[in-house]
mmCIF file of C-alpha atoms in Angstrom:
data_model
loop_
_atom_site.group_PDB
_atom_site.id
_atom_site.type_symbol
_atom_site.label_atom_id
_atom_site.label_comp_id
_atom_site.label_asym_id
_atom_site.label_seq_id
_atom_site.Cartn_x
_atom_site.Cartn_y
_atom_site.Cartn_z
ATOM 1 C CA MET A 1 -20.490 -11.325 -2.523
ATOM 2 C CA LYS A 2 -22.228 -7.985 -1.758
ATOM 3 C CA ASN A 3 -19.941 -7.253 1.217
ATOM 4 C CA THR A 4 -16.841 -8.018 -0.791
ATOM 5 C CA LYS A 5 -18.090 -5.656 -3.448
ATOM 6 C CA ARG A 6 -18.834 -3.028 -0.863
ATOM 7 C CA MET A 7 -15.451 -3.315 0.823
ATOM 8 C CA THR A 8 -13.646 -3.249 -2.545
ATOM 9 C CA PHE A 9 -15.442 -0.065 -3.444
ATOM 10 C CA LEU A 10 -14.619 1.497 -0.069
ATOM 11 C CA GLY A 11 -10.926 0.550 -0.544
ATOM 12 C CA LEU A 12 -11.026 2.247 -3.965
ATOM 13 C CA ALA A 13 -12.709 5.255 -2.505
ATOM 14 C CA ALA A 14 -9.784 5.523 0.027
ATOM 15 C CA ALA A 15 -7.256 5.156 -2.838
ATOM 16 C CA VAL A 16 -9.102 7.872 -4.882
ATOM 17 C CA CYS A 17 -8.925 10.197 -1.806
ATOM 18 C CA LEU A 18 -5.182 9.490 -1.537
ATOM 19 C CA VAL A 19 -4.695 10.308 -5.207
ATOM 20 C CA LEU A 20 -6.715 13.452 -4.936
ATOM 21 C CA SER A 21 -4.693 14.467 -1.854
ATOM 22 C CA PHE A 22 -1.509 13.954 -3.827
ATOM 23 C CA VAL A 23 -2.900 16.064 -6.728
ATOM 24 C CA GLU A 24 -3.658 18.780 -4.271
ATOM 25 C CA THR A 25 -0.106 18.921 -3.138
ATOM 26 C CA LEU A 26 0.931 19.624 -6.758
ATOM 27 C CA LEU A 27 -1.446 22.468 -7.190
ATOM 28 C CA PRO A 28 -0.247 26.034 -6.463
ATOM 29 C CA PRO A 29 -1.960 27.819 -3.477
ATOM 30 C CA LEU A 30 -5.377 29.114 -4.340
ATOM 31 C CA ILE A 31 -4.475 32.498 -2.967
ATOM 32 C CA ALA A 32 -0.754 32.966 -2.691
ATOM 33 C CA ALA A 33 -0.964 35.522 0.085
ATOM 34 C CA VAL A 34 -3.107 33.368 2.322
ATOM 35 C CA PRO A 35 -1.463 30.011 3.382
ATOM 36 C CA GLY A 36 -3.348 26.810 4.079
ATOM 37 C CA ILE A 37 -6.197 27.197 1.715
ATOM 38 C CA LYS A 38 -6.895 24.023 -0.309
ATOM 39 C CA LEU A 39 -9.731 22.890 -2.458
ATOM 40 C CA GLY A 40 -10.390 19.763 -0.389
ATOM 41 C CA LEU A 41 -10.667 17.443 -3.475
ATOM 42 C CA PRO A 42 -10.564 14.235 -1.291
ATOM 43 C CA ASN A 43 -13.799 15.362 0.335
ATOM 44 C CA ILE A 44 -15.623 14.717 -2.938
ATOM 45 C CA MET A 45 -15.278 10.992 -2.114
ATOM 46 C CA ILE A 46 -15.961 11.420 1.574
ATOM 47 C CA ILE A 47 -19.391 13.060 0.817
ATOM 48 C CA PHE A 48 -20.120 10.538 -1.769
ATOM 49 C CA VAL A 49 -19.507 7.800 0.650
ATOM 50 C CA LEU A 50 -21.509 9.558 3.384
ATOM 51 C CA TYR A 51 -24.574 9.785 1.101
ATOM 52 C CA ARG A 52 -24.166 6.432 -0.693
ATOM 53 C CA PHE A 53 -23.103 4.273 2.259
ATOM 54 C CA SER A 54 -22.983 5.377 5.803
ATOM 55 C CA VAL A 55 -21.438 7.781 8.389
ATOM 56 C CA SER A 56 -19.182 4.976 9.769
ATOM 57 C CA GLU A 57 -17.948 4.021 6.279
ATOM 58 C CA ALA A 58 -17.256 7.647 5.453
ATOM 59 C CA ALA A 59 -15.366 7.918 8.710
ATOM 60 C CA ILE A 60 -13.268 4.876 7.922
ATOM 61 C CA VAL A 61 -12.500 6.042 4.351
ATOM 62 C CA SER A 62 -11.561 9.590 5.803
ATOM 63 C CA LEU A 63 -9.320 8.027 8.611
ATOM 64 C CA VAL A 64 -7.505 5.727 6.164
ATOM 65 C CA ARG A 65 -6.859 8.725 3.857
ATOM 66 C CA LEU A 66 -5.618 10.900 6.765
ATOM 67 C CA LEU A 67 -3.234 8.317 7.975
ATOM 68 C CA ALA A 68 -1.903 7.511 4.485
ATOM 69 C CA VAL A 69 -1.437 11.245 3.586
ATOM 70 C CA ALA A 70 0.318 11.929 6.891
ATOM 71 C CA LEU A 71 2.732 9.088 6.365
ATOM 72 C CA LEU A 72 3.361 9.833 2.751
ATOM 73 C CA PHE A 73 3.232 13.660 2.486
ATOM 74 C CA GLY A 74 2.952 15.019 5.983
ATOM 75 C CA SER A 75 3.859 14.839 9.625
ATOM 76 C CA ALA A 76 2.297 14.203 12.965
ATOM 77 C CA MET A 77 1.332 17.871 13.097
ATOM 78 C CA THR A 78 -0.355 17.873 9.744
ATOM 79 C CA PHE A 79 -2.266 14.646 10.847
ATOM 80 C CA MET A 80 -3.364 16.401 13.995
ATOM 81 C CA TYR A 81 -4.573 19.446 12.145
ATOM 82 C CA SER A 82 -6.340 17.281 9.486
ATOM 83 C CA LEU A 83 -7.867 14.937 11.974
ATOM 84 C CA ALA A 84 -9.401 17.709 14.054
ATOM 85 C CA GLY A 85 -10.891 19.292 10.849
ATOM 86 C CA ALA A 86 -12.107 15.970 9.420
ATOM 87 C CA VAL A 87 -13.704 14.823 12.712
ATOM 88 C CA LEU A 88 -15.667 18.119 13.165
ATOM 89 C CA SER A 89 -16.523 18.405 9.573
ATOM 90 C CA LEU A 90 -17.704 14.758 9.246
ATOM 91 C CA ALA A 91 -19.816 15.093 12.466
ATOM 92 C CA VAL A 92 -21.563 18.235 11.246
ATOM 93 C CA MET A 93 -22.097 16.782 7.736
ATOM 94 C CA ALA A 94 -23.601 13.592 9.226
ATOM 95 C CA ILE A 95 -25.971 15.547 11.304
ATOM 96 C CA LEU A 96 -27.075 17.799 8.437
ATOM 97 C CA ARG A 97 -27.351 14.801 6.135
ATOM 98 C CA ARG A 98 -29.662 13.038 8.620
ATOM 99 C CA LEU A 99 -31.721 16.238 9.099
ATOM 100 C CA ASN A 100 -32.191 16.263 5.245
ATOM 101 C CA VAL A 101 -32.691 20.058 5.100
ATOM 102 C CA PHE A 102 -29.716 20.963 2.912
ATOM 103 C CA SER A 103 -28.525 19.704 -0.526
ATOM 104 C CA LYS A 104 -25.102 17.951 -0.841
ATOM 105 C CA VAL A 105 -23.683 21.351 -1.675
ATOM 106 C CA GLY A 106 -25.123 22.879 1.531
ATOM 107 C CA VAL A 107 -23.779 20.053 3.547
ATOM 108 C CA SER A 108 -20.338 20.290 1.968
ATOM 109 C CA VAL A 109 -20.187 24.083 2.595
ATOM 110 C CA ALA A 110 -20.957 23.411 6.345
ATOM 111 C CA GLY A 111 -18.337 20.727 6.354
ATOM 112 C CA GLY A 112 -15.785 22.987 4.738
ATOM 113 C CA VAL A 113 -16.275 25.683 7.317
ATOM 114 C CA CYS A 114 -16.345 23.184 10.137
ATOM 115 C CA HIS A 115 -13.096 21.680 8.884
ATOM 116 C CA ASN A 116 -11.475 25.166 9.231
ATOM 117 C CA VAL A 117 -12.999 25.568 12.706
ATOM 118 C CA GLY A 118 -11.385 22.405 13.856
ATOM 119 C CA GLN A 119 -8.013 23.340 12.422
ATOM 120 C CA ILE A 120 -8.273 26.838 14.092
ATOM 121 C CA LEU A 121 -8.999 25.266 17.401
ATOM 122 C CA VAL A 122 -6.016 22.950 17.154
ATOM 123 C CA ALA A 123 -3.756 25.934 16.139
ATOM 124 C CA ILE A 124 -5.031 27.897 19.167
ATOM 125 C CA ALA A 125 -4.193 25.003 21.479
ATOM 126 C CA VAL A 126 -0.771 24.163 19.862
ATOM 127 C CA LEU A 127 0.386 27.765 19.604
ATOM 128 C CA ALA A 128 -1.283 28.789 22.843
ATOM 129 C CA THR A 129 -2.675 31.966 21.368
ATOM 130 C CA ARG A 130 -6.172 33.017 20.638
ATOM 131 C CA GLU A 131 -4.962 35.621 18.122
ATOM 132 C CA ILE A 132 -4.775 32.924 15.341
ATOM 133 C CA GLY A 133 -8.600 33.032 15.602
ATOM 134 C CA TYR A 134 -8.500 36.298 13.636
ATOM 135 C CA TYR A 135 -7.576 34.170 10.630
ATOM 136 C CA PHE A 136 -10.907 32.370 10.876
ATOM 137 C CA PRO A 137 -12.876 34.839 8.649
ATOM 138 C CA VAL A 138 -10.546 34.249 5.771
ATOM 139 C CA LEU A 139 -10.755 30.477 6.201
ATOM 140 C CA ALA A 140 -14.553 30.643 6.614
ATOM 141 C CA VAL A 141 -14.896 32.410 3.158
ATOM 142 C CA SER A 142 -12.513 29.794 1.675
ATOM 143 C CA GLY A 143 -14.488 27.003 3.330
ATOM 144 C CA ILE A 144 -17.727 28.287 1.739
ATOM 145 C CA VAL A 145 -16.209 28.614 -1.794
ATOM 146 C CA THR A 146 -14.377 25.354 -1.780
ATOM 147 C CA GLY A 147 -17.174 23.530 0.043
ATOM 148 C CA ALA A 148 -19.546 24.632 -2.682
ATOM 149 C CA PHE A 149 -17.125 23.339 -5.340
ATOM 150 C CA VAL A 150 -16.613 19.969 -3.583
ATOM 151 C CA GLY A 151 -20.447 19.751 -2.993
ATOM 152 C CA LEU A 152 -21.112 20.225 -6.664
ATOM 153 C CA CYS A 153 -18.523 17.691 -7.687
ATOM 154 C CA ALA A 154 -20.055 15.126 -5.142
ATOM 155 C CA ALA A 155 -23.524 15.738 -6.348
ATOM 156 C CA GLU A 156 -22.464 15.138 -9.965
ATOM 157 C CA LEU A 157 -20.567 12.048 -9.026
ATOM 158 C CA SER A 158 -23.734 10.811 -7.140
ATOM 159 C CA LYS A 159 -25.897 11.550 -10.107
ATOM 160 C CA ARG A 160 -23.636 9.771 -12.579
ATOM 161 C CA THR A 161 -23.335 6.633 -10.433
ATOM 162 C CA GLU A 162 -26.847 6.308 -9.072
ATOM 163 C CA LYS A 163 -27.573 3.105 -11.120
ATOM 164 C CA ILE A 164 -24.488 1.236 -9.935
ATOM 165 C CA LYS A 165 -25.286 -1.174 -7.064
ATOM 166 C CA PHE A 166 -22.799 -1.651 -4.306
#
């Protein structure tokens, strides 16, 4: 029964990520003059799953979300950019979580910045130009700000659900 409950919750977490991704598509750009900056709302659930369950389960939820979002709202290119950002971000967040030296907010900030690093690396490869790297400082600042917001939300979600057994 415990595994069924766990799998059900992880399925719901993936569904919540998908809904949050959709909500993000409805929101206007955070900074109109700077394309590509998003809040990263689905990462609230990814960080929650990373802390409450495991790295592998967070990776599965993230991959399910990425595939569903690409199929419903995106393309192969958006999937490629998102996957690169998600893999690098989750890897760094998993390491920092294991080291246990940062709060959820700190881990989320690192994840937000690393997500942007992954996307910039893919853009450099796809566009065959390093000049796109000059865009990184802007994305790094946005990763810090949005990562802090996402981390605060994930911390609050964790606090409010700590008594629930999965």
